[in-house]
Amino acid sequence: MKEVAFGQYYPVDSFIHRLDPRLKLVFLIAFITAIFIASNFWGLGACVLVLAAIIVFSRVPLGKVLRSVRAIAFLVLFTAVINLLFYAGETVYFQWGILVVTKEGILFSVFLVIRLLLLVICSSMLTYTTTPVALTDGIESLLTPLKWIRFPVHALALIMSIALRMIPTLMEEAERIQNAQKARGADFESGNIFRRIKAIVPILIPLLLSAFRRADELGDAMEARCYMGGKMRTKYKKLKFSWRDGLSLFVCVLLITAVVLLRIYLGDVI
Amino acid sequence: MYALEFKDVSFSYGEGGFRIPKLNFTVKEGEFVAILGHNGSGKSTLARLANGILAPDRGTVSVFGAPVDEKHLYEVRRQVGVVFQNPDNQTVASIVEDDVAFGAENVGTPREEIGRRIDFALSAVGMQAHRLSAVSRLSGGQKQRVAIAGVLALKPRIMILDESTAMLDPRGRREIMEVAKRLNQEEGMTIVVITHFPEEALLADRALVMNRGELVMQGAPKEIFTRHEELITYNLELPRIGRIEKSLHEGGMPVKSTLNIEELVNEIAGELTCGS
């Protein structure tokens, strides 16, 4: 339970899993940009095609991929219905008071739904195929140029990795505190939402205090291991760019170009 | 030259807080020393003084002749590794090898060398098989062995275990003490074990007993554990085998005190055959 509590890494070995985390991050940003550049179904179609290829090559089961959509199912439905009923189009199919269903409305709703699904699925593909540790390394490496403007890249990366490291520890502790409170008759399950939120306070306060104590001890332990900031530090792990990354970058450039051209030559959705 | 030397060291945590009035002791290179003391005896303050996390008010702490001060801090920390009490509060990275690498990375070790040091450190604590495991999945004893490996990757000459077994189960405690003993015997590393478990002091060449910031007893562990009445005044227990010997005495079987299981078994066997 502690393993899946954060992140949703799906541990298999695949083409996508082996990609450099930096490449995956850049790819994600490019892909999201492409989704927003796409102004018609052809452009979106190109995005769908690329995403489908990613899913196939990642060996993450389709059921798992679709599960990431569940969280925003309501949002998708809501957006679709609102647009369907209120979009002011010309070809009216059905009208009832202020509610109109038009051909343009239907097309636009479908367009938005596809766009939303693409956004969610592509982001979760990153977390399915990349461990949090690799992601942190990737972010650190991508931010390295910011050192020129004195941005503390090393410190930021260390903070992220310690945070990741501490999540299971603090979860365990929260559970322990909760059990201790339960043993003394605290009730976390009944009552309305406000009561339940209030019941969490006696867990949060000890957890916070202990986190401070842990931070203090961790600081001592780090100093004892000669930590003095990023100066003269070397790094054991090195990220390597391989042919896979080159190929993916090529696909990425291709996608952006295609989407831009489709937008210019085919125009908007309707 | 001593591996570790406390000379007229006094320290206090501010007005009215805990204080060490004046402390003198030395540890020779290659020695295995246990520092025994009840809660609040000041034994953990020693570890923090030895590695420059705390600075003494007066007196000097030196490590291989170099005083522990601002100027020599870095040098001292490379020589003195400290393993702390809580295994959860000293690992920095999520993956075992990344955590072991942390110290070596800090001092600017080249990449290939870090790899070799990880190999060395993990095999010294018997954790090679867990090199790529998640730290959060390990047992307390295993986490603590990773913490030791993280210290070993810095190639220190002295290792201080500051109550490193206090939060572990008996099995974890045994694992850690075995590692410490092996490092002492095979690598010749100077080991200082700070503990309140008398069993652990029994493994050392020499034991020091602390009480309220003062050094009150010093000597071979076996000798110290013969002074039971004195230990009680410092809130310390005999090791279990010592308690057994004591009960035997009180029950009318005058075995010789050896604090060694096999010898005790022989003694009892001898007594029984003589008695019958």
PDB file of N, CA, C and O in Angstrom, chain A residues 102-148:
ATOM      1  N   THR A 102     -27.017  22.029 -31.374  1.00  0.00           N
ATOM      2  CA  THR A 102     -26.710  22.313 -32.778  1.00  0.00           C
ATOM      3  C   THR A 102     -25.646  21.366 -33.264  1.00  0.00           C
ATOM      4  O   THR A 102     -24.952  20.735 -32.466  1.00  0.00           O
ATOM      5  N   LYS A 103     -25.472  21.297 -34.553  1.00  0.00           N
ATOM      6  CA  LYS A 103     -24.443  20.442 -35.146  1.00  0.00           C
ATOM      7  C   LYS A 103     -23.068  20.922 -34.671  1.00  0.00           C
ATOM      8  O   LYS A 103     -22.213  20.134 -34.267  1.00  0.00           O
ATOM      9  N   GLU A 104     -22.897  22.273 -34.678  1.00  0.00           N
ATOM     10  CA  GLU A 104     -21.610  22.836 -34.268  1.00  0.00           C
ATOM     11  C   GLU A 104     -21.339  22.524 -32.797  1.00  0.00           C
ATOM     12  O   GLU A 104     -20.211  22.249 -32.409  1.00  0.00           O
ATOM     13  N   GLY A 105     -22.413  22.604 -31.992  1.00  0.00           N
ATOM     14  CA  GLY A 105     -22.284  22.310 -30.556  1.00  0.00           C
ATOM     15  C   GLY A 105     -21.790  20.893 -30.337  1.00  0.00           C
ATOM     16  O   GLY A 105     -20.894  20.652 -29.531  1.00  0.00           O
ATOM     17  N   ILE A 106     -22.376  19.949 -31.062  1.00  0.00           N
ATOM     18  CA  ILE A 106     -21.970  18.551 -30.912  1.00  0.00           C
ATOM     19  C   ILE A 106     -20.502  18.385 -31.284  1.00  0.00           C
ATOM     20  O   ILE A 106     -19.709  17.812 -30.537  1.00  0.00           O
ATOM     21  N   LEU A 107     -20.138  18.950 -32.430  1.00  0.00           N
ATOM     22  CA  LEU A 107     -18.750  18.822 -32.885  1.00  0.00           C
ATOM     23  C   LEU A 107     -17.794  19.422 -31.866  1.00  0.00           C
ATOM     24  O   LEU A 107     -16.769  18.835 -31.518  1.00  0.00           O
ATOM     25  N   PHE A 108     -18.170  20.607 -31.370  1.00  0.00           N
ATOM     26  CA  PHE A 108     -17.279  21.288 -30.435  1.00  0.00           C
ATOM     27  C   PHE A 108     -17.142  20.506 -29.123  1.00  0.00           C
ATOM     28  O   PHE A 108     -16.049  20.414 -28.565  1.00  0.00           O
ATOM     29  N   SER A 109     -18.249  19.942 -28.652  1.00  0.00           N
ATOM     30  CA  SER A 109     -18.186  19.133 -27.428  1.00  0.00           C
ATOM     31  C   SER A 109     -17.251  17.952 -27.608  1.00  0.00           C
ATOM     32  O   SER A 109     -16.396  17.673 -26.758  1.00  0.00           O
ATOM     33  N   VAL A 110     -17.432  17.254 -28.720  1.00  0.00           N
ATOM     34  CA  VAL A 110     -16.576  16.093 -28.979  1.00  0.00           C
ATOM     35  C   VAL A 110     -15.112  16.524 -29.017  1.00  0.00           C
ATOM     36  O   VAL A 110     -14.228  15.889 -28.435  1.00  0.00           O
ATOM     37  N   PHE A 111     -14.864  17.643 -29.667  1.00  0.00           N
ATOM     38  CA  PHE A 111     -13.513  18.178 -29.783  1.00  0.00           C
ATOM     39  C   PHE A 111     -12.905  18.431 -28.392  1.00  0.00           C
ATOM     40  O   PHE A 111     -11.785  18.011 -28.094  1.00  0.00           O
ATOM     41  N   LEU A 112     -13.708  19.087 -27.526  1.00  0.00           N
ATOM     42  CA  LEU A 112     -13.217  19.395 -26.179  1.00  0.00           C
ATOM     43  C   LEU A 112     -12.962  18.136 -25.375  1.00  0.00           C
ATOM     44  O   LEU A 112     -11.957  18.040 -24.654  1.00  0.00           O
ATOM     45  N   VAL A 113     -13.876  17.173 -25.489  1.00  0.00           N
ATOM     46  CA  VAL A 113     -13.714  15.935 -24.729  1.00  0.00           C
ATOM     47  C   VAL A 113     -12.420  15.226 -25.135  1.00  0.00           C
ATOM     48  O   VAL A 113     -11.635  14.814 -24.285  1.00  0.00           O
ATOM     49  N   ILE A 114     -12.185  15.148 -26.453  1.00  0.00           N
ATOM     50  CA  ILE A 114     -10.951  14.495 -26.917  1.00  0.00           C
ATOM     51  C   ILE A 114      -9.731  15.242 -26.370  1.00  0.00           C
ATOM     52  O   ILE A 114      -8.779  14.650 -25.879  1.00  0.00           O
ATOM     53  N   ARG A 115      -9.810  16.560 -26.417  1.00  0.00           N
ATOM     54  CA  ARG A 115      -8.692  17.379 -25.945  1.00  0.00           C
ATOM     55  C   ARG A 115      -8.404  17.097 -24.452  1.00  0.00           C
ATOM     56  O   ARG A 115      -7.264  16.868 -24.065  1.00  0.00           O
ATOM     57  N   LEU A 116      -9.467  17.086 -23.657  1.00  0.00           N
ATOM     58  CA  LEU A 116      -9.301  16.832 -22.215  1.00  0.00           C
ATOM     59  C   LEU A 116      -8.717  15.438 -21.963  1.00  0.00           C
ATOM     60  O   LEU A 116      -7.789  15.274 -21.167  1.00  0.00           O
ATOM     61  N   LEU A 117      -9.258  14.442 -22.662  1.00  0.00           N
ATOM     62  CA  LEU A 117      -8.774  13.074 -22.471  1.00  0.00           C
ATOM     63  C   LEU A 117      -7.298  12.968 -22.844  1.00  0.00           C
ATOM     64  O   LEU A 117      -6.510  12.338 -22.138  1.00  0.00           O
ATOM     65  N   LEU A 118      -6.933  13.614 -23.961  1.00  0.00           N
ATOM     66  CA  LEU A 118      -5.534  13.574 -24.382  1.00  0.00           C
ATOM     67  C   LEU A 118      -4.638  14.152 -23.294  1.00  0.00           C
ATOM     68  O   LEU A 118      -3.592  13.588 -22.959  1.00  0.00           O
ATOM     69  N   LEU A 119      -5.078  15.305 -22.747  1.00  0.00           N
ATOM     70  CA  LEU A 119      -4.278  15.978 -21.714  1.00  0.00           C
ATOM     71  C   LEU A 119      -4.026  15.055 -20.523  1.00  0.00           C
ATOM     72  O   LEU A 119      -2.890  14.891 -20.066  1.00  0.00           O
ATOM     73  N   VAL A 120      -5.100  14.459 -20.037  1.00  0.00           N
ATOM     74  CA  VAL A 120      -4.972  13.632 -18.836  1.00  0.00           C
ATOM     75  C   VAL A 120      -4.160  12.377 -19.121  1.00  0.00           C
ATOM     76  O   VAL A 120      -3.260  12.017 -18.360  1.00  0.00           O
ATOM     77  N   ILE A 121      -4.461  11.726 -20.232  1.00  0.00           N
ATOM     78  CA  ILE A 121      -3.770  10.470 -20.512  1.00  0.00           C
ATOM     79  C   ILE A 121      -2.276  10.695 -20.759  1.00  0.00           C
ATOM     80  O   ILE A 121      -1.443   9.963 -20.251  1.00  0.00           O
ATOM     81  N   CYS A 122      -1.936  11.767 -21.486  1.00  0.00           N
ATOM     82  CA  CYS A 122      -0.506  11.949 -21.769  1.00  0.00           C
ATOM     83  C   CYS A 122       0.259  12.259 -20.482  1.00  0.00           C
ATOM     84  O   CYS A 122       1.370  11.768 -20.283  1.00  0.00           O
ATOM     85  N   SER A 123      -0.356  13.031 -19.580  1.00  0.00           N
ATOM     86  CA  SER A 123       0.351  13.316 -18.316  1.00  0.00           C
ATOM     87  C   SER A 123       0.510  12.049 -17.491  1.00  0.00           C
ATOM     88  O   SER A 123       1.565  11.824 -16.900  1.00  0.00           O
ATOM     89  N   SER A 124      -0.536  11.218 -17.450  1.00  0.00           N
ATOM     90  CA  SER A 124      -0.393  10.036 -16.612  1.00  0.00           C
ATOM     91  C   SER A 124       0.531   9.011 -17.262  1.00  0.00           C
ATOM     92  O   SER A 124       1.149   8.210 -16.561  1.00  0.00           O
ATOM     93  N   MET A 125       0.699   9.069 -18.594  1.00  0.00           N
ATOM     94  CA  MET A 125       1.678   8.166 -19.213  1.00  0.00           C
ATOM     95  C   MET A 125       3.082   8.472 -18.689  1.00  0.00           C
ATOM     96  O   MET A 125       3.902   7.574 -18.522  1.00  0.00           O
ATOM     97  N   LEU A 126       3.340   9.758 -18.433  1.00  0.00           N
ATOM     98  CA  LEU A 126       4.657  10.115 -17.890  1.00  0.00           C
ATOM     99  C   LEU A 126       4.862   9.463 -16.524  1.00  0.00           C
ATOM    100  O   LEU A 126       5.904   8.851 -16.272  1.00  0.00           O
ATOM    101  N   THR A 127       3.857   9.558 -15.660  1.00  0.00           N
ATOM    102  CA  THR A 127       4.038   9.002 -14.317  1.00  0.00           C
ATOM    103  C   THR A 127       3.953   7.473 -14.309  1.00  0.00           C
ATOM    104  O   THR A 127       4.533   6.835 -13.459  1.00  0.00           O
ATOM    105  N   TYR A 128       3.224   6.909 -15.278  1.00  0.00           N
ATOM    106  CA  TYR A 128       3.191   5.443 -15.361  1.00  0.00           C
ATOM    107  C   TYR A 128       4.554   4.872 -15.723  1.00  0.00           C
ATOM    108  O   TYR A 128       4.923   3.789 -15.297  1.00  0.00           O
ATOM    109  N   THR A 129       5.290   5.607 -16.554  1.00  0.00           N
ATOM    110  CA  THR A 129       6.516   5.021 -17.113  1.00  0.00           C
ATOM    111  C   THR A 129       7.803   5.572 -16.500  1.00  0.00           C
ATOM    112  O   THR A 129       8.882   5.177 -16.889  1.00  0.00           O
ATOM    113  N   THR A 130       7.677   6.508 -15.545  1.00  0.00           N
ATOM    114  CA  THR A 130       8.887   7.120 -14.993  1.00  0.00           C
ATOM    115  C   THR A 130       8.817   7.076 -13.469  1.00  0.00           C
ATOM    116  O   THR A 130       7.800   7.473 -12.898  1.00  0.00           O
ATOM    117  N   THR A 131       9.860   6.597 -12.807  1.00  0.00           N
ATOM    118  CA  THR A 131       9.849   6.587 -11.347  1.00  0.00           C
ATOM    119  C   THR A 131       9.994   8.025 -10.842  1.00  0.00           C
ATOM    120  O   THR A 131      10.593   8.859 -11.528  1.00  0.00           O
ATOM    121  N   PRO A 132       9.455   8.313  -9.652  1.00  0.00           N
ATOM    122  CA  PRO A 132       9.602   9.660  -9.102  1.00  0.00           C
ATOM    123  C   PRO A 132      11.065  10.093  -9.010  1.00  0.00           C
ATOM    124  O   PRO A 132      11.385  11.253  -9.251  1.00  0.00           O
ATOM    125  N   VAL A 133      11.928   9.121  -8.687  1.00  0.00           N
ATOM    126  CA  VAL A 133      13.346   9.457  -8.568  1.00  0.00           C
ATOM    127  C   VAL A 133      13.908   9.914  -9.910  1.00  0.00           C
ATOM    128  O   VAL A 133      14.617  10.920  -9.994  1.00  0.00           O
ATOM    129  N   ALA A 134      13.563   9.170 -10.967  1.00  0.00           N
ATOM    130  CA  ALA A 134      14.041   9.536 -12.300  1.00  0.00           C
ATOM    131  C   ALA A 134      13.489  10.896 -12.708  1.00  0.00           C
ATOM    132  O   ALA A 134      14.186  11.713 -13.311  1.00  0.00           O
ATOM    133  N   LEU A 135      12.228  11.147 -12.354  1.00  0.00           N
ATOM    134  CA  LEU A 135      11.624  12.446 -12.674  1.00  0.00           C
ATOM    135  C   LEU A 135      12.388  13.587 -12.020  1.00  0.00           C
ATOM    136  O   LEU A 135      12.662  14.611 -12.636  1.00  0.00           O
ATOM    137  N   THR A 136      12.731  13.378 -10.741  1.00  0.00           N
ATOM    138  CA  THR A 136      13.483  14.405 -10.017  1.00  0.00           C
ATOM    139  C   THR A 136      14.817  14.672 -10.699  1.00  0.00           C
ATOM    140  O   THR A 136      15.206  15.819 -10.899  1.00  0.00           O
ATOM    141  N   ASP A 137      15.509  13.574 -11.061  1.00  0.00           N
ATOM    142  CA  ASP A 137      16.788  13.728 -11.767  1.00  0.00           C
ATOM    143  C   ASP A 137      16.600  14.513 -13.053  1.00  0.00           C
ATOM    144  O   ASP A 137      17.399  15.395 -13.380  1.00  0.00           O
ATOM    145  N   GLY A 138      15.517  14.172 -13.766  1.00  0.00           N
ATOM    146  CA  GLY A 138      15.235  14.837 -15.032  1.00  0.00           C
ATOM    147  C   GLY A 138      14.991  16.321 -14.843  1.00  0.00           C
ATOM    148  O   GLY A 138      15.537  17.152 -15.566  1.00  0.00           O
ATOM    149  N   ILE A 139      14.183  16.644 -13.836  1.00  0.00           N
ATOM    150  CA  ILE A 139      13.872  18.058 -13.594  1.00  0.00           C
ATOM    151  C   ILE A 139      15.141  18.816 -13.219  1.00  0.00           C
ATOM    152  O   ILE A 139      15.420  19.892 -13.739  1.00  0.00           O
ATOM    153  N   GLU A 140      15.957  18.192 -12.359  1.00  0.00           N
ATOM    154  CA  GLU A 140      17.198  18.863 -11.959  1.00  0.00           C
ATOM    155  C   GLU A 140      18.060  19.159 -13.178  1.00  0.00           C
ATOM    156  O   GLU A 140      18.554  20.261 -13.362  1.00  0.00           O
ATOM    157  N   SER A 141      18.204  18.137 -14.021  1.00  0.00           N
ATOM    158  CA  SER A 141      19.061  18.290 -15.178  1.00  0.00           C
ATOM    159  C   SER A 141      18.523  19.357 -16.135  1.00  0.00           C
ATOM    160  O   SER A 141      19.273  20.171 -16.667  1.00  0.00           O
ATOM    161  N   LEU A 142      17.188  19.371 -16.320  1.00  0.00           N
ATOM    162  CA  LEU A 142      16.608  20.356 -17.241  1.00  0.00           C
ATOM    163  C   LEU A 142      16.739  21.771 -16.708  1.00  0.00           C
ATOM    164  O   LEU A 142      16.826  22.729 -17.468  1.00  0.00           O
ATOM    165  N   LEU A 143      16.742  21.894 -15.372  1.00  0.00           N
ATOM    166  CA  LEU A 143      16.808  23.238 -14.784  1.00  0.00           C
ATOM    167  C   LEU A 143      18.241  23.756 -14.658  1.00  0.00           C
ATOM    168  O   LEU A 143      18.457  24.902 -14.302  1.00  0.00           O
ATOM    169  N   THR A 144      19.216  22.868 -14.937  1.00  0.00           N
ATOM    170  CA  THR A 144      20.619  23.254 -14.745  1.00  0.00           C
ATOM    171  C   THR A 144      20.986  24.618 -15.327  1.00  0.00           C
ATOM    172  O   THR A 144      21.702  25.388 -14.683  1.00  0.00           O
ATOM    173  N   PRO A 145      20.504  24.961 -16.538  1.00  0.00           N
ATOM    174  CA  PRO A 145      20.874  26.286 -17.066  1.00  0.00           C
ATOM    175  C   PRO A 145      20.513  27.438 -16.126  1.00  0.00           C
ATOM    176  O   PRO A 145      21.158  28.482 -16.159  1.00  0.00           O
ATOM    177  N   LEU A 146      19.504  27.242 -15.291  1.00  0.00           N
ATOM    178  CA  LEU A 146      19.085  28.318 -14.386  1.00  0.00           C
ATOM    179  C   LEU A 146      20.153  28.671 -13.358  1.00  0.00           C
ATOM    180  O   LEU A 146      20.063  29.686 -12.689  1.00  0.00           O
ATOM    181  N   LYS A 147      21.166  27.795 -13.225  1.00  0.00           N
ATOM    182  CA  LYS A 147      22.259  28.116 -12.304  1.00  0.00           C
ATOM    183  C   LYS A 147      22.907  29.438 -12.684  1.00  0.00           C
ATOM    184  O   LYS A 147      23.448  30.133 -11.840  1.00  0.00           O
ATOM    185  N   TRP A 148      22.842  29.763 -13.962  1.00  0.00           N
ATOM    186  CA  TRP A 148      23.441  31.013 -14.419  1.00  0.00           C
ATOM    187  C   TRP A 148      22.801  32.220 -13.783  1.00  0.00           C
ATOM    188  O   TRP A 148      23.464  33.239 -13.587  1.00  0.00           O
TER     189      TRP A 148
END
